[in-house]
C-alpha cells in the first residue's frame, strides 16, 4: 500500500498502548499522539517556530508540515510491522521535531529535543519513551543527525520527503531563491512504502519548466542520503523517481 504525502490529515495513531493484555486500562495511560497535538503549549511552540522561520525566509514549517511528518513516520513503521506504540512515538516525535526553530534555526533539532522533554515529562510520559522521542527529534536534521533508532529513521523519512509547492510562502521569490524554486516545482510527492519488497521510494512529479531535476539534486542530495541511511536502518532500500524515471 502507498501513502500520499499530499494528504495533510494525520491519521489517528492507534491507542493500543492504552490497553493492557487483558483489555483493562493500565494505572497510568500512555501519552497519546492526540494529547500531544492538542496540547496548548505544543500549538504555541509550533506556531512560534513557523513564524520565526518565516522571518528568515524559510519555507512553511507549521502544523501542515509537522502533521504530515507525523503521519508519514507513523505509517512507515506500521507498514513495516513495527509495534503500534513505537509508531505512535514516531508520530509524536514527528509532530514536535521542528519546535526548536522557535529558539534558533541553528541546532534546532537538539534544542527542540530538550523542549520536547519538558512538555512530555509534564504530560506524564515515562522516561524510556521520552528519551526515544528526544533521540528522534535531536537526529532529524541531515547535517548533524543519524538514524539512531526506528523512531528516528521514520521521522527522517517523513521530514525529508516533504518537498512540495504548498511549502513556498511567496511564489514571487522563486526566481531568486533556489529552495523556493525547487519546492515550487514539485507538484506531487508520494512516499511509497512497499513492505513486501522492502523498498521505500520517494516519487516526485516536478515541473521542469520551473526547476530542472539537477537543481533538485543540488539542493537535496544530503537529504536523499539521509533518507537512504534511514531506510537501510529499517531494513529496506531507498529509491527516488522523478517524473516516472528511477534515478537511484
Ligand atoms: Fe528541522
Ligand atoms: Fe521539518
CSV table of C-alpha atoms and ligand atoms in Angstrom, one decimal:
chain,number,residue,atom,x,y,z
A,1,UNK,CA,0.0,0.0,0.0
A,2,UNK,CA,1.0,3.5,-0.6
A,3,UNK,CA,0.7,6.7,1.4
A,4,UNK,CA,0.0,10.1,-0.2
A,5,UNK,CA,2.2,12.8,1.1
A,6,UNK,CA,-0.4,15.2,-0.3
A,7,UNK,CA,-2.8,14.0,2.3
A,8,UNK,CA,-2.3,16.6,5.1
A,9,UNK,CA,-4.6,15.0,7.5
A,10,UNK,CA,-2.9,13.0,10.2
A,11,UNK,CA,-4.5,9.6,10.7
A,12,UNK,CA,-5.2,9.0,14.4
A,13,UNK,CA,-2.4,6.6,15.5
A,14,UNK,CA,-3.5,3.6,17.4
A,15,UNK,CA,-4.2,3.6,21.0
A,16,UNK,CA,-3.4,0.0,21.8
A,17,UNK,CA,-0.8,1.1,24.3
A,18,UNK,CA,-3.6,2.3,26.5
A,19,UNK,CA,-4.9,-1.2,27.0
A,20,UNK,CA,-3.3,-4.0,28.9
A,21,UNK,CA,-3.2,-7.6,27.6
A,22,UNK,CA,-6.5,-8.4,29.3
A,23,UNK,CA,-8.1,-5.3,27.9
A,24,UNK,CA,-8.2,-3.4,31.2
A,25,UNK,CA,-6.9,0.2,31.4
A,26,UNK,CA,-3.4,0.4,33.0
A,27,UNK,CA,-2.8,2.5,36.0
A,28,UNK,CA,-1.1,5.3,34.0
A,29,UNK,CA,-2.4,5.7,30.5
A,30,UNK,CA,0.0,6.4,27.7
A,31,UNK,CA,0.5,9.9,26.4
A,32,UNK,CA,-1.2,9.7,23.0
A,33,UNK,CA,-0.5,11.5,19.8
A,34,UNK,CA,-3.8,13.3,20.1
A,35,UNK,CA,-2.9,14.6,23.6
A,36,UNK,CA,0.4,16.0,22.3
A,37,UNK,CA,-1.2,17.5,19.2
A,38,UNK,CA,-3.9,19.2,21.2
A,39,UNK,CA,-1.6,20.5,24.0
A,40,UNK,CA,-1.8,24.3,24.1
A,41,UNK,CA,2.0,24.6,24.7
A,42,UNK,CA,2.7,22.4,21.6
A,43,UNK,CA,0.4,24.5,19.5
A,44,UNK,CA,2.1,27.7,20.7
A,45,UNK,CA,5.6,26.4,20.1
A,46,UNK,CA,4.9,25.1,16.6
A,47,UNK,CA,3.3,28.4,15.6
A,48,UNK,CA,6.2,30.4,17.1
A,49,UNK,CA,8.7,28.1,15.3
A,50,UNK,CA,7.0,28.6,12.0
A,51,UNK,CA,6.8,32.4,12.3
A,52,UNK,CA,10.4,32.6,13.3
A,53,UNK,CA,11.3,30.7,10.1
A,54,UNK,CA,9.0,33.0,8.1
A,55,UNK,CA,11.0,35.9,9.3
A,56,UNK,CA,14.3,34.5,8.0
A,57,UNK,CA,12.8,33.4,4.7
A,58,UNK,CA,12.4,29.6,5.2
A,59,UNK,CA,9.6,27.5,3.7
A,60,UNK,CA,6.5,26.5,5.7
A,61,UNK,CA,7.3,24.6,8.8
A,62,UNK,CA,3.9,24.9,10.6
A,63,UNK,CA,1.1,22.5,11.5
A,64,UNK,CA,0.8,21.3,7.9
A,65,UNK,CA,4.5,20.2,7.8
A,66,UNK,CA,4.7,18.6,11.2
A,67,UNK,CA,1.3,17.0,10.9
A,68,UNK,CA,2.4,15.4,7.6
A,69,UNK,CA,5.8,14.3,9.0
A,70,UNK,CA,3.9,12.7,12.0
A,71,UNK,CA,1.5,10.9,9.5
A,72,UNK,CA,4.3,9.6,7.3
A,73,UNK,CA,6.5,8.5,10.3
A,74,UNK,CA,3.6,6.6,11.8
A,75,UNK,CA,2.5,4.9,8.6
A,76,UNK,CA,6.1,3.9,7.7
A,77,UNK,CA,6.6,2.0,10.9
A,78,UNK,CA,3.1,0.5,10.8
A,79,UNK,CA,3.6,-0.8,7.2
A,80,UNK,CA,6.9,-2.3,8.1
A,81,UNK,CA,5.3,-4.2,11.0
A,82,UNK,CA,6.7,-2.3,14.0
A,83,UNK,CA,4.7,-2.2,17.3
A,84,UNK,CA,1.8,0.2,17.5
A,85,UNK,CA,3.3,2.2,20.3
A,86,UNK,CA,6.6,2.6,18.5
A,87,UNK,CA,4.8,4.0,15.5
A,88,UNK,CA,2.8,6.4,17.8
A,89,UNK,CA,6.1,7.6,19.4
A,90,UNK,CA,7.3,8.3,15.8
A,91,UNK,CA,4.1,10.3,15.2
A,92,UNK,CA,4.7,12.3,18.4
A,93,UNK,CA,8.4,12.9,17.5
A,94,UNK,CA,7.3,13.9,14.0
A,95,UNK,CA,4.8,16.4,15.3
A,96,UNK,CA,7.4,18.0,17.7
A,97,UNK,CA,10.5,17.7,15.6
A,98,UNK,CA,10.8,21.4,14.5
A,99,UNK,CA,9.8,23.3,17.7
A,100,UNK,CA,13.5,24.2,18.3
A,101,UNK,CA,13.2,26.6,15.4
A,102,UNK,CA,11.3,28.9,17.8
A,103,UNK,CA,14.6,29.4,19.7
A,104,UNK,CA,17.1,29.4,16.7
A,105,UNK,CA,17.5,27.7,13.4
A,106,UNK,CA,21.0,26.6,14.3
A,107,UNK,CA,21.0,23.4,16.4
A,108,UNK,CA,17.2,23.4,16.3
A,109,UNK,CA,17.0,19.6,16.4
A,110,UNK,CA,18.8,19.4,19.7
A,111,UNK,CA,17.1,22.4,21.2
A,112,UNK,CA,13.7,21.0,20.2
A,113,UNK,CA,14.6,17.7,21.8
A,114,UNK,CA,15.1,19.4,25.2
A,115,UNK,CA,11.9,21.4,24.8
A,116,UNK,CA,10.0,18.2,24.0
A,117,UNK,CA,11.4,16.6,27.1
A,118,UNK,CA,9.9,19.2,29.3
A,119,UNK,CA,6.5,19.0,27.6
A,120,UNK,CA,6.3,15.2,27.5
A,121,UNK,CA,7.5,14.8,31.1
A,122,UNK,CA,5.0,17.3,32.3
A,123,UNK,CA,2.3,15.3,30.5
A,124,UNK,CA,3.4,12.1,32.3
A,125,UNK,CA,5.3,10.2,29.6
A,126,UNK,CA,7.8,7.7,31.1
A,127,UNK,CA,11.5,8.5,30.7
A,128,UNK,CA,12.1,5.4,28.5
A,129,UNK,CA,9.6,6.8,25.9
A,130,UNK,CA,10.7,10.4,26.4
A,131,UNK,CA,14.3,9.6,25.5
A,132,UNK,CA,13.2,7.8,22.4
A,133,UNK,CA,11.3,10.8,21.2
A,134,UNK,CA,14.2,13.1,22.1
A,135,UNK,CA,16.7,11.0,20.2
A,136,UNK,CA,14.5,11.1,17.1
A,137,UNK,CA,14.0,14.9,17.3
A,138,UNK,CA,17.6,15.5,18.0
A,139,UNK,CA,18.7,13.5,15.0
A,140,UNK,CA,16.2,14.6,12.3
A,141,UNK,CA,18.4,17.2,10.7
A,142,UNK,CA,20.6,15.9,7.8
A,143,UNK,CA,23.7,17.9,8.7
A,144,UNK,CA,24.1,16.7,12.3
A,145,UNK,CA,21.8,13.7,12.8
A,146,UNK,CA,21.7,10.0,12.1
A,147,UNK,CA,19.1,7.3,12.1
A,148,UNK,CA,19.8,6.0,15.6
A,149,UNK,CA,16.6,4.1,16.1
A,150,UNK,CA,13.5,3.1,14.1
A,151,UNK,CA,11.6,6.1,15.5
A,152,UNK,CA,14.4,8.4,14.4
A,153,UNK,CA,14.6,6.8,10.9
A,154,UNK,CA,10.8,7.2,10.4
A,155,UNK,CA,11.0,10.9,11.3
A,156,UNK,CA,13.9,11.5,8.9
A,157,UNK,CA,12.0,9.8,6.1
A,158,UNK,CA,8.8,11.9,6.8
A,159,UNK,CA,10.7,15.1,7.1
A,160,UNK,CA,13.0,14.8,4.1
A,161,UNK,CA,10.2,13.7,1.8
A,162,UNK,CA,8.0,16.8,2.4
A,163,UNK,CA,9.1,18.8,-0.7
A,164,UNK,CA,6.0,20.4,-2.2
A,165,UNK,CA,4.7,23.6,-3.9
A,166,UNK,CA,2.5,24.3,-0.9
A,167,UNK,CA,5.5,25.0,1.3
A,168,UNK,CA,6.6,28.1,-0.6
A,169,UNK,CA,5.3,31.2,1.2
A,170,UNK,CA,5.9,33.7,-1.6
A,171,UNK,CA,5.8,32.3,-5.2
A,172,UNK,CA,7.2,35.7,-6.4
A,173,UNK,CA,10.5,34.7,-4.9
A,174,UNK,CA,11.0,31.5,-7.0
A,175,UNK,CA,13.1,33.4,-9.5
A,176,UNK,CA,15.6,34.3,-6.8
A,177,UNK,CA,15.7,31.5,-4.2
A,178,UNK,CA,16.6,28.0,-5.3
A,179,UNK,CA,15.0,26.3,-2.3
A,180,UNK,CA,11.7,28.1,-3.1
A,181,UNK,CA,12.1,27.3,-6.8
A,182,UNK,CA,12.7,23.5,-6.2
A,183,UNK,CA,9.9,23.2,-3.7
A,184,UNK,CA,7.5,25.2,-6.0
A,185,UNK,CA,8.4,22.9,-8.9
A,186,UNK,CA,7.3,19.8,-7.0
A,187,UNK,CA,3.6,19.2,-8.0
A,188,UNK,CA,3.3,15.9,-6.3
A,189,UNK,CA,5.3,14.0,-3.8
A,190,UNK,CA,4.5,10.5,-2.8
A,191,UNK,CA,6.3,8.2,-0.3
A,192,UNK,CA,5.8,4.6,-1.4
A,193,UNK,CA,6.5,2.1,1.4
A,194,UNK,CA,6.5,-1.4,-0.2
A,195,UNK,CA,6.6,-3.8,2.7
A,196,UNK,CA,6.8,-6.9,0.6
A,197,UNK,CA,9.7,-5.8,-1.5
A,198,UNK,CA,11.4,-4.0,1.5
A,199,UNK,CA,11.6,-0.8,-0.6
A,200,UNK,CA,10.9,2.8,0.2
A,201,UNK,CA,10.6,5.1,-2.8
A,202,UNK,CA,10.1,8.8,-2.9
A,203,UNK,CA,8.1,9.6,-6.1
A,204,UNK,CA,8.2,13.2,-7.3
A,205,UNK,CA,6.4,14.9,-10.1
A,206,UNK,CA,8.4,18.0,-11.0
A,207,UNK,CA,7.5,20.8,-13.4
A,208,UNK,CA,10.9,21.1,-15.2
A,209,UNK,CA,9.8,24.4,-16.7
A,210,UNK,CA,10.2,25.8,-13.1
A,211,UNK,CA,13.2,23.9,-11.9
A,212,UNK,CA,15.5,21.3,-13.6
A,213,UNK,CA,16.0,17.9,-11.9
A,214,UNK,CA,19.7,18.8,-11.5
A,215,UNK,CA,18.7,21.7,-9.3
A,216,UNK,CA,16.7,19.3,-7.1
A,217,UNK,CA,19.8,17.2,-6.6
A,218,UNK,CA,22.0,20.3,-6.0
A,219,UNK,CA,19.7,21.2,-3.1
A,220,UNK,CA,18.5,17.9,-1.7
A,221,UNK,CA,21.4,15.5,-2.2
A,222,UNK,CA,22.3,15.4,1.5
A,223,UNK,CA,18.6,14.8,2.3
A,224,UNK,CA,18.4,11.9,0.0
A,225,UNK,CA,21.5,10.4,1.5
A,226,UNK,CA,19.9,10.8,5.0
A,227,UNK,CA,16.7,9.0,3.6
A,228,UNK,CA,18.9,6.2,2.3
A,229,UNK,CA,20.5,5.6,5.6
A,230,UNK,CA,17.2,5.8,7.4
A,231,UNK,CA,15.7,3.3,5.0
A,232,UNK,CA,18.6,1.0,5.5
A,233,UNK,CA,18.2,1.2,9.3
A,234,UNK,CA,14.6,0.0,8.8
A,235,UNK,CA,15.9,-3.0,6.7
A,236,UNK,CA,14.7,-1.5,3.3
A,237,UNK,CA,16.3,0.1,0.3
A,238,UNK,CA,15.6,3.7,-0.7
A,239,UNK,CA,14.8,4.9,-4.2
A,240,UNK,CA,13.8,8.1,-5.9
A,241,UNK,CA,11.7,8.5,-9.0
A,242,UNK,CA,11.3,11.9,-10.8
A,243,UNK,CA,8.5,12.1,-13.4
A,244,UNK,CA,8.4,8.3,-13.6
A,245,UNK,CA,12.2,7.8,-14.1
A,246,UNK,CA,14.0,5.9,-11.4
A,247,UNK,CA,17.2,7.9,-10.5
A,248,UNK,CA,18.6,5.9,-7.6
B,1,LIG,FE1,14.0,20.5,11.1
B,2,LIG,FE1,11.0,19.5,9.4
